[in-house]
PDB file of C-alpha atoms in Angstrom:
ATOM      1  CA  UNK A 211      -4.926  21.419  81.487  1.00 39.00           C
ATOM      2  CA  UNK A 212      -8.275  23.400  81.899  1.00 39.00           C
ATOM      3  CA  UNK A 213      -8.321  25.335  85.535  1.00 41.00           C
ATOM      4  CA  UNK A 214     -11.490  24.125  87.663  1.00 41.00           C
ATOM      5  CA  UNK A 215     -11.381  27.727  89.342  1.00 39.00           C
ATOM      6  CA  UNK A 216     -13.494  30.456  89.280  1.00 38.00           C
ATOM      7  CA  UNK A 217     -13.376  34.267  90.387  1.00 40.00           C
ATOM      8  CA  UNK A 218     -16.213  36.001  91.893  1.00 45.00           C
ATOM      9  CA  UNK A 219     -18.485  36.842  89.274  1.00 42.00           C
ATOM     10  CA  UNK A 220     -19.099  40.864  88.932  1.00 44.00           C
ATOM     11  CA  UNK A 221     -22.280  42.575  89.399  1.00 43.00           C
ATOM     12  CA  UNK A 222     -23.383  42.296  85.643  1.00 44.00           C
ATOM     13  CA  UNK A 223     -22.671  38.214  85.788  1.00 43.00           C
ATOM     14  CA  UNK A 224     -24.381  38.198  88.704  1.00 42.00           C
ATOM     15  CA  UNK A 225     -27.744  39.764  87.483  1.00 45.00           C
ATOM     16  CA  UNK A 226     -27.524  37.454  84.084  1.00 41.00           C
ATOM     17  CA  UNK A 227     -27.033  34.365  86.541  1.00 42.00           C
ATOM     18  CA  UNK A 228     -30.718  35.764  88.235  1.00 46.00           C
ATOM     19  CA  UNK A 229     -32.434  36.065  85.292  1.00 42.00           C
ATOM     20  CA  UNK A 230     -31.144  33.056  82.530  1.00 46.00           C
ATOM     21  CA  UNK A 231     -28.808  30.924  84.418  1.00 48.00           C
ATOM     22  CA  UNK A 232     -30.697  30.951  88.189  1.00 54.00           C
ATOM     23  CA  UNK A 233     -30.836  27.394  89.578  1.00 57.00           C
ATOM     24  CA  UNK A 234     -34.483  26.934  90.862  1.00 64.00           C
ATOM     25  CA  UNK A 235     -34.631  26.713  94.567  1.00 65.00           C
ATOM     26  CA  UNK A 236     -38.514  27.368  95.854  1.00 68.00           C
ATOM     27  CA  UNK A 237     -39.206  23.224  95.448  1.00 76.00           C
ATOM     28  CA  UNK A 238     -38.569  22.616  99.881  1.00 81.00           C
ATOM     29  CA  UNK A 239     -42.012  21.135 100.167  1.00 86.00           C
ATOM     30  CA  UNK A 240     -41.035  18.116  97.976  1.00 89.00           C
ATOM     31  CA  UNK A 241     -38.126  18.382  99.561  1.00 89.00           C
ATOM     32  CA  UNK A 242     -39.538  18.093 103.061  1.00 89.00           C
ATOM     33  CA  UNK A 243     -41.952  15.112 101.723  1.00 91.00           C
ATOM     34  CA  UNK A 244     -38.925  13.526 100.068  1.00 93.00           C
ATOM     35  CA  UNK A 245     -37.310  14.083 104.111  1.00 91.00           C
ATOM     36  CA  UNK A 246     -40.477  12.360 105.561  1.00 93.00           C
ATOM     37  CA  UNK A 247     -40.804   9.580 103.114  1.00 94.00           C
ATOM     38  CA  UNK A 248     -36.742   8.533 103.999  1.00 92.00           C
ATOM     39  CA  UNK A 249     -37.999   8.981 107.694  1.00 91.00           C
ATOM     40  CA  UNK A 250     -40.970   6.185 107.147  1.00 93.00           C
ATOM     41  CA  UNK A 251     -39.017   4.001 106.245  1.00 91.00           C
ATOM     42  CA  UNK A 252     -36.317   3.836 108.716  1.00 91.00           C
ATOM     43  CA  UNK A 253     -37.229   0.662 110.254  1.00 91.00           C
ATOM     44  CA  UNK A 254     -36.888  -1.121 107.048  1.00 91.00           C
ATOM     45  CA  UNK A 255     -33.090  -0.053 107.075  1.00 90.00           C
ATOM     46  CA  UNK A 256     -32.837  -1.128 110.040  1.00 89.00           C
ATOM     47  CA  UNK A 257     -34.658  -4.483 109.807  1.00 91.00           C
ATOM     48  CA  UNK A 258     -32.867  -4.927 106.080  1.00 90.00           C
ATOM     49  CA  UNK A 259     -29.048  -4.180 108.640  1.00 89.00           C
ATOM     50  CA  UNK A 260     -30.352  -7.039 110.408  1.00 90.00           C
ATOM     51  CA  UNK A 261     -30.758  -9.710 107.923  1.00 91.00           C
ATOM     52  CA  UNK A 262     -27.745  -8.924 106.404  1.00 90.00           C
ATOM     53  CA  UNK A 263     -25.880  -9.524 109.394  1.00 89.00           C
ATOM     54  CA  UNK A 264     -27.784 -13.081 109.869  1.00 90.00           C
ATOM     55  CA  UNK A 265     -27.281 -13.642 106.335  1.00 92.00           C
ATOM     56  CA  UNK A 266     -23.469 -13.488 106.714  1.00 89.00           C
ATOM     57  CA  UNK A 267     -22.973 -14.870 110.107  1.00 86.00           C
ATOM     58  CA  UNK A 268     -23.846 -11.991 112.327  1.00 86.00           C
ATOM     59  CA  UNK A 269     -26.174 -13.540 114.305  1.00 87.00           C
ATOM     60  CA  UNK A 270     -25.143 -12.411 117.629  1.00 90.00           C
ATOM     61  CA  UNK A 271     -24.779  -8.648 116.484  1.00 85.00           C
ATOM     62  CA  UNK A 272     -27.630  -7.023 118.604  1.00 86.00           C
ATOM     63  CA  UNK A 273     -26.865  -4.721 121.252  1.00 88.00           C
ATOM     64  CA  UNK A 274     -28.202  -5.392 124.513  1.00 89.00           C
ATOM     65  CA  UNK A 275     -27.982  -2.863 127.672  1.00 90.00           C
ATOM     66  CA  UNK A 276     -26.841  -4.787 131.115  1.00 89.00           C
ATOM     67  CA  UNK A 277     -27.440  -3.737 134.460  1.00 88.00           C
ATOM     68  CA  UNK A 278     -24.119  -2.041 134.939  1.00 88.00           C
ATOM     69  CA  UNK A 279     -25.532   0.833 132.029  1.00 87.00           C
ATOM     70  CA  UNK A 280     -22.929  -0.366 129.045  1.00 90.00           C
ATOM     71  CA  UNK A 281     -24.632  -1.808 125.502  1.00 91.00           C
ATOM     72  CA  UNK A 282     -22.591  -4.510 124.183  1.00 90.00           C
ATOM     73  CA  UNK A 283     -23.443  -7.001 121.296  1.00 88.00           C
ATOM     74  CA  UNK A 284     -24.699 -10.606 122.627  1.00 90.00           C
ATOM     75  CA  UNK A 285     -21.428 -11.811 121.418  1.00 90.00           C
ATOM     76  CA  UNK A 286     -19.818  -9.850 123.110  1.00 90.00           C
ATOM     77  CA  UNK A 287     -21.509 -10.478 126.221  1.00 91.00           C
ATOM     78  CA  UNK A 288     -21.308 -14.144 125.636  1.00 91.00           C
ATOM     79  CA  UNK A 289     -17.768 -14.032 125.468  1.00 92.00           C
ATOM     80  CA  UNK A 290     -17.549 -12.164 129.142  1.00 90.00           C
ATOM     81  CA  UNK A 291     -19.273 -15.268 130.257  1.00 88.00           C
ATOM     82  CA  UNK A 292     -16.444 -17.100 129.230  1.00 90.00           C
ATOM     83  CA  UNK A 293     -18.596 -19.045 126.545  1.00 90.00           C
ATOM     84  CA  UNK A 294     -18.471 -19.657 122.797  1.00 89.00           C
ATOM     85  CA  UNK A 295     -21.117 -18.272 120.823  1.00 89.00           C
ATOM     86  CA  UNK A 296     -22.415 -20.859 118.183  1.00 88.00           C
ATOM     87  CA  UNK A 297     -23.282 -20.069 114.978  1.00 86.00           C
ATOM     88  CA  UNK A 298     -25.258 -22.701 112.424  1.00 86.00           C
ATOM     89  CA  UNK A 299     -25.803 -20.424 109.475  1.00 86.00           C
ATOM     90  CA  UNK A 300     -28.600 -21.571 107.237  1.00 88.00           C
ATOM     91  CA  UNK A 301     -29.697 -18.581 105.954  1.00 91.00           C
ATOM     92  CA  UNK A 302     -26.396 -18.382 103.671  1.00 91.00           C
ATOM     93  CA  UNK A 303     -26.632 -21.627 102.321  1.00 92.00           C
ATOM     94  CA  UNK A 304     -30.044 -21.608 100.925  1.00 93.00           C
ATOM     95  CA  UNK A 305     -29.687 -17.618  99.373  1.00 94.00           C
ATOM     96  CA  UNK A 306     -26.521 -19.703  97.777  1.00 93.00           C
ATOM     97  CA  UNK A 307     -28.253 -22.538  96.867  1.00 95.00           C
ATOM     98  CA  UNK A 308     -31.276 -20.211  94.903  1.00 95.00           C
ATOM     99  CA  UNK A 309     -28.501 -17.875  93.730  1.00 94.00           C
ATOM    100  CA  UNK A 310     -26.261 -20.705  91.620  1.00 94.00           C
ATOM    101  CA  UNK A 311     -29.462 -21.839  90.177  1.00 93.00           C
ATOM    102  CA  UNK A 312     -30.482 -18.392  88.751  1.00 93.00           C
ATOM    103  CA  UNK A 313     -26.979 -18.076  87.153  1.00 92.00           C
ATOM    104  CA  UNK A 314     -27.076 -21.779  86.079  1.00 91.00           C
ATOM    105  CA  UNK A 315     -30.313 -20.701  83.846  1.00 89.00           C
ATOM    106  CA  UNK A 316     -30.321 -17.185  82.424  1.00 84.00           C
ATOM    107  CA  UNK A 317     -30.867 -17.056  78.798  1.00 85.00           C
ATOM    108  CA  UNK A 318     -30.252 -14.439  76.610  1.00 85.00           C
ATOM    109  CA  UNK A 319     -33.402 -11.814  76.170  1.00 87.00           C
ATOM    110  CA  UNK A 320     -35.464 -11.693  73.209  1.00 89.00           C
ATOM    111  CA  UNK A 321     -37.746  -9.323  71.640  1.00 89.00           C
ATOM    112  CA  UNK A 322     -40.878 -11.164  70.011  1.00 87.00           C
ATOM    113  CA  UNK A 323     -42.760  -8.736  67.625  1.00 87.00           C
ATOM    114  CA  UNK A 324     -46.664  -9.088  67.669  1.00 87.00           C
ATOM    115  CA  UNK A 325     -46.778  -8.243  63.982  1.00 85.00           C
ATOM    116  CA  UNK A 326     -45.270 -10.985  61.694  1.00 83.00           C
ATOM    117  CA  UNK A 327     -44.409  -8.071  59.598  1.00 85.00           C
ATOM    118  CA  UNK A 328     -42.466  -6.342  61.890  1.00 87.00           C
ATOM    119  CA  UNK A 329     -40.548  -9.313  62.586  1.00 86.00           C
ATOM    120  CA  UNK A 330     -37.094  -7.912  61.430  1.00 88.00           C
ATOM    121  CA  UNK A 331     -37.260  -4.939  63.460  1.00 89.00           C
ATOM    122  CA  UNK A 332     -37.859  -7.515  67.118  1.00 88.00           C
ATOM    123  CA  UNK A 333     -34.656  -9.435  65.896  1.00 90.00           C
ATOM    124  CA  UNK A 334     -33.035  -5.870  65.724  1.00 92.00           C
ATOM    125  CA  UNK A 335     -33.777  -4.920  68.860  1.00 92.00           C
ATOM    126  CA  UNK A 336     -33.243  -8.317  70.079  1.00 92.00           C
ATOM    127  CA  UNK A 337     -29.649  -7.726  69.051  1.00 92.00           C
ATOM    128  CA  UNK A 338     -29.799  -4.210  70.686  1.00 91.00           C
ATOM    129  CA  UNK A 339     -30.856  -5.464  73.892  1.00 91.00           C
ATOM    130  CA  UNK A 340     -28.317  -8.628  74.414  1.00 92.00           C
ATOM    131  CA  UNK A 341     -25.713  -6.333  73.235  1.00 92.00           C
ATOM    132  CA  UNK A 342     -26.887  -3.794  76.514  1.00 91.00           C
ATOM    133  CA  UNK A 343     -27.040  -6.988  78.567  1.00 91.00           C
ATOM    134  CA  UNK A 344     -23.671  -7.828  78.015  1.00 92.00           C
ATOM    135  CA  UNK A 345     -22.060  -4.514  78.447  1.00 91.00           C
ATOM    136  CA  UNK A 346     -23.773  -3.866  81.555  1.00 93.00           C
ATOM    137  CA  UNK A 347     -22.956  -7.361  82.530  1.00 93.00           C
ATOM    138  CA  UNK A 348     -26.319  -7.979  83.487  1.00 92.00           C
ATOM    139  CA  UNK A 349     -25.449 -11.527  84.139  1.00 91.00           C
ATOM    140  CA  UNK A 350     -23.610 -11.242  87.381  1.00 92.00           C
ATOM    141  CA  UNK A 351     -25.397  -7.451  88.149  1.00 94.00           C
ATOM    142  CA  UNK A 352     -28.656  -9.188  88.069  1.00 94.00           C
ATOM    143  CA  UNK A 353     -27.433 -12.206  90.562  1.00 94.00           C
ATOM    144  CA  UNK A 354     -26.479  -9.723  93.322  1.00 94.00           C
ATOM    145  CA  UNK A 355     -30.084  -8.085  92.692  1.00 95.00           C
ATOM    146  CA  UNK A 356     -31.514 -11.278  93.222  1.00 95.00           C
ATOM    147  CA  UNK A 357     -29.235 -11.588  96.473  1.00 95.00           C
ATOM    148  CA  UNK A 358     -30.218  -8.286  98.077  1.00 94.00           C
ATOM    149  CA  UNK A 359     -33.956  -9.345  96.936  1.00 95.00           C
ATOM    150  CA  UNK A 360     -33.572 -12.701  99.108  1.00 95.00           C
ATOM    151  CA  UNK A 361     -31.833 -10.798 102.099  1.00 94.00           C
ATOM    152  CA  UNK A 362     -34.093  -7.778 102.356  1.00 92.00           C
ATOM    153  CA  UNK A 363     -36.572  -8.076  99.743  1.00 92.00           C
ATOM    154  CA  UNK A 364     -36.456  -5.465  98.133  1.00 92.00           C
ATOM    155  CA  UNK A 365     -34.089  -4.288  95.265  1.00 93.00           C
ATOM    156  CA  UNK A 366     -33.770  -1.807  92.627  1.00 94.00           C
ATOM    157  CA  UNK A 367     -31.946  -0.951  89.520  1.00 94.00           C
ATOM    158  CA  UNK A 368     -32.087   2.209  87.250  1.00 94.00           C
ATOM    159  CA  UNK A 369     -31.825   2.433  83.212  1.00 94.00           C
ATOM    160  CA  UNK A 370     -30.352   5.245  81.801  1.00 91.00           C
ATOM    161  CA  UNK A 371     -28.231   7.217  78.883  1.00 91.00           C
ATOM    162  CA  UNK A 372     -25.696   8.752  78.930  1.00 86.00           C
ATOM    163  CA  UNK A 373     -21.850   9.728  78.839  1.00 85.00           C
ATOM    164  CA  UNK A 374     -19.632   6.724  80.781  1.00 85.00           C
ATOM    165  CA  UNK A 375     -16.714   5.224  80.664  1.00 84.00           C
ATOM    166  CA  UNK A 376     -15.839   6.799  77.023  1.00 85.00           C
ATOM    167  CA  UNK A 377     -18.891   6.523  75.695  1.00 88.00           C
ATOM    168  CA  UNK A 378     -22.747   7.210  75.559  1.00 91.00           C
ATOM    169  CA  UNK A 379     -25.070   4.250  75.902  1.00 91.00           C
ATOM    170  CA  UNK A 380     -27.749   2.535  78.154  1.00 93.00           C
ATOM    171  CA  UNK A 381     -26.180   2.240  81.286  1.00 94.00           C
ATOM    172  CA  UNK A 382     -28.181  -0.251  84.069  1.00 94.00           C
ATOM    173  CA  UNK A 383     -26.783   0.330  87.923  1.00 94.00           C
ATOM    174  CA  UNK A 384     -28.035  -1.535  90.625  1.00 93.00           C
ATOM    175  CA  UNK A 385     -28.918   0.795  93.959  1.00 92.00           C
ATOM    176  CA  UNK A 386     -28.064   0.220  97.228  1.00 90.00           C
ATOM    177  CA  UNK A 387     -31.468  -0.121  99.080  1.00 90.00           C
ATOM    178  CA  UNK A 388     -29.991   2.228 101.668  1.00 89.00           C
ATOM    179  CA  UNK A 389     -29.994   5.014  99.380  1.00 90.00           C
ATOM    180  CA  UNK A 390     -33.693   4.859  98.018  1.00 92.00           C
ATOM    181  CA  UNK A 391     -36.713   6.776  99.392  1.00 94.00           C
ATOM    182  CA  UNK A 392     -40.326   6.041  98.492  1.00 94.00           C
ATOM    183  CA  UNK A 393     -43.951   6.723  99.359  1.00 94.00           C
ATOM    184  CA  UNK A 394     -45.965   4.293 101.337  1.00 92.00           C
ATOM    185  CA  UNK A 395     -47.590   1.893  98.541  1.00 91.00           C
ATOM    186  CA  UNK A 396     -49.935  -1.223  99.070  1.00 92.00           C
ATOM    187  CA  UNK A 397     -50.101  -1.995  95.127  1.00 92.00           C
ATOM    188  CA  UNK A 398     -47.860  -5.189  94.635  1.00 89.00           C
ATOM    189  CA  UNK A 399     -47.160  -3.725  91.476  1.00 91.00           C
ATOM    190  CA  UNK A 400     -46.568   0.040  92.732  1.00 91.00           C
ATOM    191  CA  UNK A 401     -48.937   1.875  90.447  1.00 93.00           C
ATOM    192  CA  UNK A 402     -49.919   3.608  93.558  1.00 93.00           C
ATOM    193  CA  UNK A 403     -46.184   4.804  93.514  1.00 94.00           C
ATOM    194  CA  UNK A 404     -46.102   8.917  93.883  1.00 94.00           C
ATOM    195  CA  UNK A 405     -42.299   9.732  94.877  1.00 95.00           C
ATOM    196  CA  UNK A 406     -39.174   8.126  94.429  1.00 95.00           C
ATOM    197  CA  UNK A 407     -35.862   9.416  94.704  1.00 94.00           C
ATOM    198  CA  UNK A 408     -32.525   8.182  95.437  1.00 94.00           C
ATOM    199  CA  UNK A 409     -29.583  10.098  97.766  1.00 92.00           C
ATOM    200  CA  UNK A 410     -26.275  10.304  95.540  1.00 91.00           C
ATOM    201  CA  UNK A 411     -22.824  10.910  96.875  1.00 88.00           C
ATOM    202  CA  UNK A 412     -20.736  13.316  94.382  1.00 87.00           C
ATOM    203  CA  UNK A 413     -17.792  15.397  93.973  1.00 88.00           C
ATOM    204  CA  UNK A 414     -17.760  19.141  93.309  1.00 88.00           C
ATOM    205  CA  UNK A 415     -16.115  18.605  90.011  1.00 88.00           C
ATOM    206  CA  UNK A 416     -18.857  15.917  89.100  1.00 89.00           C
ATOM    207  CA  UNK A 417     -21.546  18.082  90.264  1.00 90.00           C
ATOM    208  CA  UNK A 418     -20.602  21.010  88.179  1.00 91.00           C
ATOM    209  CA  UNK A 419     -20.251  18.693  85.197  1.00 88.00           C
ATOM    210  CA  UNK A 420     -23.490  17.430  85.262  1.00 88.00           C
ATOM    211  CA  UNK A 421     -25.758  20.018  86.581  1.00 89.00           C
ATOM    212  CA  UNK A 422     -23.902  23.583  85.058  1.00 90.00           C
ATOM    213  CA  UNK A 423     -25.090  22.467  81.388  1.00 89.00           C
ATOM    214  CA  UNK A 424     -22.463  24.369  79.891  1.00 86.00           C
ATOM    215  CA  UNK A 425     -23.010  27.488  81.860  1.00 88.00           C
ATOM    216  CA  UNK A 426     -20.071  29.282  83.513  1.00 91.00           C
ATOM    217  CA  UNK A 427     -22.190  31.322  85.481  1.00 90.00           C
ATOM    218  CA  UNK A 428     -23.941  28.119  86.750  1.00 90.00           C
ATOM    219  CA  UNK A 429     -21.538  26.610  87.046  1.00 91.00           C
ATOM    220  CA  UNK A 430     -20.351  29.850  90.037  1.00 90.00           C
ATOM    221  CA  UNK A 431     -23.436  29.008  91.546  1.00 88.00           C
ATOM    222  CA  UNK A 432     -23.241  25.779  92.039  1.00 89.00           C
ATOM    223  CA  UNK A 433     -19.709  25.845  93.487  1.00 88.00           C
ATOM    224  CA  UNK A 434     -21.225  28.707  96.011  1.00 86.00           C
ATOM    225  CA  UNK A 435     -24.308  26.228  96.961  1.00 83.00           C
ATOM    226  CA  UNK A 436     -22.161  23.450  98.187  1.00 84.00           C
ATOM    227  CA  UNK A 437     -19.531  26.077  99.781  1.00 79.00           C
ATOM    228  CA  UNK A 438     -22.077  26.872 101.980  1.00 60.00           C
ATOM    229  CA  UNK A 439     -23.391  23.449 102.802  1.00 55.00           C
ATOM    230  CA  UNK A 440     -22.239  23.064 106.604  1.00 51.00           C
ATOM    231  CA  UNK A 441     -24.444  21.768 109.436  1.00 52.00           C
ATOM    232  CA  UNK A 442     -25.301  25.285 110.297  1.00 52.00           C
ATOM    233  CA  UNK A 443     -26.665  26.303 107.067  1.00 52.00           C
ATOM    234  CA  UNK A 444     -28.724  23.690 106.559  1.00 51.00           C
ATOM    235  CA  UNK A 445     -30.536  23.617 109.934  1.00 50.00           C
ATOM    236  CA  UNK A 446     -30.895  27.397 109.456  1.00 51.00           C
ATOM    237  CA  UNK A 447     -32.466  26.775 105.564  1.00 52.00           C
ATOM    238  CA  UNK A 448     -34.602  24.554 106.927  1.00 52.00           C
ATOM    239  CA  UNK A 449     -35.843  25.020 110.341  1.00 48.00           C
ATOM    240  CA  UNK A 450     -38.478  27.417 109.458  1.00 49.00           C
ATOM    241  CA  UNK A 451     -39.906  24.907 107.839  1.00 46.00           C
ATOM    242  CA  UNK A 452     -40.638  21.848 109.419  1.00 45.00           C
ATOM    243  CA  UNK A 453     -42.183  21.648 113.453  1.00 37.00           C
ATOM    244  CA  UNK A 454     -38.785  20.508 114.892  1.00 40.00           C
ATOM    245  CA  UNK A 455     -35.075  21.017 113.640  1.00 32.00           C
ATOM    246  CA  UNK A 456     -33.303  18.656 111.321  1.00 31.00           C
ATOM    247  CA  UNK A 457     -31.502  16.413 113.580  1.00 34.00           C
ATOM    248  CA  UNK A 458     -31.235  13.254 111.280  1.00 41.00           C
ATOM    249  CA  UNK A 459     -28.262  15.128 108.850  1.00 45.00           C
ATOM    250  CA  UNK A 460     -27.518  12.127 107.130  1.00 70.00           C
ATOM    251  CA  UNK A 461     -30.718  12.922 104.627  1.00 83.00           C
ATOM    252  CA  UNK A 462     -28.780  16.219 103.707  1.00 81.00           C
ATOM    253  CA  UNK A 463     -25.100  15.393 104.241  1.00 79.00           C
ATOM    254  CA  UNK A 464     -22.580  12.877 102.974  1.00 79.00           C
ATOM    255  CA  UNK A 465     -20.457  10.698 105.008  1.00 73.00           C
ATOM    256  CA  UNK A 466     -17.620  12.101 103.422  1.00 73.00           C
ATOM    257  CA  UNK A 467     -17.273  15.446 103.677  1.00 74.00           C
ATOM    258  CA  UNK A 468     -15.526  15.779 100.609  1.00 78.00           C
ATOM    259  CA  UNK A 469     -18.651  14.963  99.002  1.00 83.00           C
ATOM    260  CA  UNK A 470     -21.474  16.822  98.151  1.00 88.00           C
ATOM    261  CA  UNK A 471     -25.184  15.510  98.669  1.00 88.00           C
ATOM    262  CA  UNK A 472     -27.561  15.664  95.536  1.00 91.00           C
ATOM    263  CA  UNK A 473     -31.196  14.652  96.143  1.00 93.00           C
ATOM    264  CA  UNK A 474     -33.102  12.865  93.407  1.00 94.00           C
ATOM    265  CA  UNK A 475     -37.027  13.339  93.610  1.00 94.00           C
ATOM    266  CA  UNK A 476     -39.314  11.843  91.061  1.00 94.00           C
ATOM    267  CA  UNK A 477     -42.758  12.937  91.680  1.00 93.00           C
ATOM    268  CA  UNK A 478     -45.946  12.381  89.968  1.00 92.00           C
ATOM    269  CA  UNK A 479     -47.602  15.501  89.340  1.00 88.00           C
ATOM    270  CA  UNK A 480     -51.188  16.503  87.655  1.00 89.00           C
ATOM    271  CA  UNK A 481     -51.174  19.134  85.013  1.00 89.00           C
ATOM    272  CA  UNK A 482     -54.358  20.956  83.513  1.00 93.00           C
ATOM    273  CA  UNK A 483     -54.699  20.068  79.471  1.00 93.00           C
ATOM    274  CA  UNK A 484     -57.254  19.610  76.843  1.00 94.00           C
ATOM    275  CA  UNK A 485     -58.326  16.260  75.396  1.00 94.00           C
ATOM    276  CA  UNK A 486     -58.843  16.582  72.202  1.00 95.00           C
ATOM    277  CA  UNK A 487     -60.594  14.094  69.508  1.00 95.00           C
ATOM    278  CA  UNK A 488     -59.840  14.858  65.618  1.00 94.00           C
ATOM    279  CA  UNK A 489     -62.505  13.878  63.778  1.00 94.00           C
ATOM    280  CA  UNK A 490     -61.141  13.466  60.541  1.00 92.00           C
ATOM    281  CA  UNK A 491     -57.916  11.293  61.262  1.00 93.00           C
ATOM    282  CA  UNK A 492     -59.364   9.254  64.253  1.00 91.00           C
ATOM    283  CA  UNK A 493     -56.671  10.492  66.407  1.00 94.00           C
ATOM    284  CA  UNK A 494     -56.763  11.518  70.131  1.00 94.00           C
ATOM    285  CA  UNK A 495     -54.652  13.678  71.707  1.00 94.00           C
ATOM    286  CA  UNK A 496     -54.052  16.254  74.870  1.00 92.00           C
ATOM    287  CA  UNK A 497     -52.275  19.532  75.026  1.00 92.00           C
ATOM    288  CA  UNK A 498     -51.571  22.002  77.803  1.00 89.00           C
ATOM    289  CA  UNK A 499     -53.867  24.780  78.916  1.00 86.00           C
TER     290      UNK A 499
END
């Protein structure tokens, strides 16, 4: 059995861990815009909490404050009247109703080639792509999408490759909405998108898999990072650098405190690069300065 442990690396691992192996850490202000684009969008969490709850029969779930100072739910409060709060949930039925029609009529997907003489290669990938669809279980995965789209509206899933479950493939997930942080956008089909990311809840041992690429002494580092990560050294990281100190921790640290907090940022960037036009085979291309 291979031992997860590692001593304290000496002075010469230490200066090849600065110089091939360090783990880049001078990227806070995308961090700090990934912070404030989470912040914007509190009130949709909190709107999207509320539907949910009226979606499943939670419709007397807000708090209320009374005149004696306590804040109790209306159903609560209905009860200490000595009433019976009614419920007539139509919400549910109708997402149902939508839902049992979208899984009464998917089809199977189908790649369509423009070129007739390309034909062969769209029923290949025709049979590529059902055979993802079924593996992933895209049948029922996309039904709950389209029930978090009804209740919130808004949903998200991610495509990607990799090593799962015994094997490396196309892997779709669908993300809890809670979890996603995004730019403000007014594009209905979010080409004015910027910055995306996603909040992921890991374990040390996962984190060091993924992220140490092989490297021991990465692999040291990594372990020391998330050693560290307490309350107090993350409001001391980062209160030098925003106006007022962190006090909405749940954008840095997991629920769990076994868990360690990785932060996935997507940003669109602009680089500097040359377009350039060759004359003699037509083609156009860019390359970096």
């Amino acid at each position: 059995m291979a031992n997860n442990s590692y001593k304290n690396p000496s002075m010469k691992q230490l200066d090849i861990l600065k110089t091939e192996n360090e783990i880049e850490r001078s990227h806070y202000p995308i961090l700090l815009q990934a912070q404030k684009a989470w912040e914007n969008i509190e009130h949709f969490r909190q709107k999207r909490k509320r539907n949910r709850d009226y979606t499943y029969g939670k419709q007397w779930n807000d708090l209320i404050k009374l005149p004696d100072g306590r804040v109790v739910s209306e159903e609560q409060y209905i009860r200490e009247q000595g009433k019976v709060p009614l419920k007539n949930n139509l919400i549910r039925q109708m997402v149902k109703a939508v839902l049992g029609q979208f899984r009464n009529n998917q089809t199977q997907p189908v790649c369509i080639a423009r070129d007739r003489q390309e034909q062969s290669l769209g029923e290949l990938m025709s049979t590529a792509v059902q055979y993802a669809y079924q593996h992933n279980r895209l049948q029922e995965l996309d039904s709950r999408t389209l029930e978090e789209f009804l209740i919130s509206g808004i949903c998200f899933q991610k495509i990607g490759y990799g090593h799962r479950r015994g094997k490396t493939d196309v892997w779709v997930d669908e993300i809890n909405p809670n979890r996603i942080f995004f730019n403000a956008m007014e594009d209905s089909r979010h080409w004015d998108c910027t910055l995306i990311g996603e909040l992921h809840d890991m374990s040390i041992a996962e984190v060091i898999s993924r992220f140490s690429f092989g490297s021991r002494a990465r692999a040291i580092q990594l372990r020391n990072i998330y050693s560290e990560a307490d309350n107090e050294t993350i409001r001391h990281n980062f209160e030098n650098l925003t106006a007022k100190a962190i006090d909405r921790l749940d954008f840095f640290m997991p629920a769990n405190q076994d868990m360690c907090r990785v932060i996935e940022i997507w940003k669109l960037e602009s680089r500097e690069v040359l377009n350039c036009h060759d004359f003699r085979s037509g083609e156009y291309y860019h390359i970096p300065v």
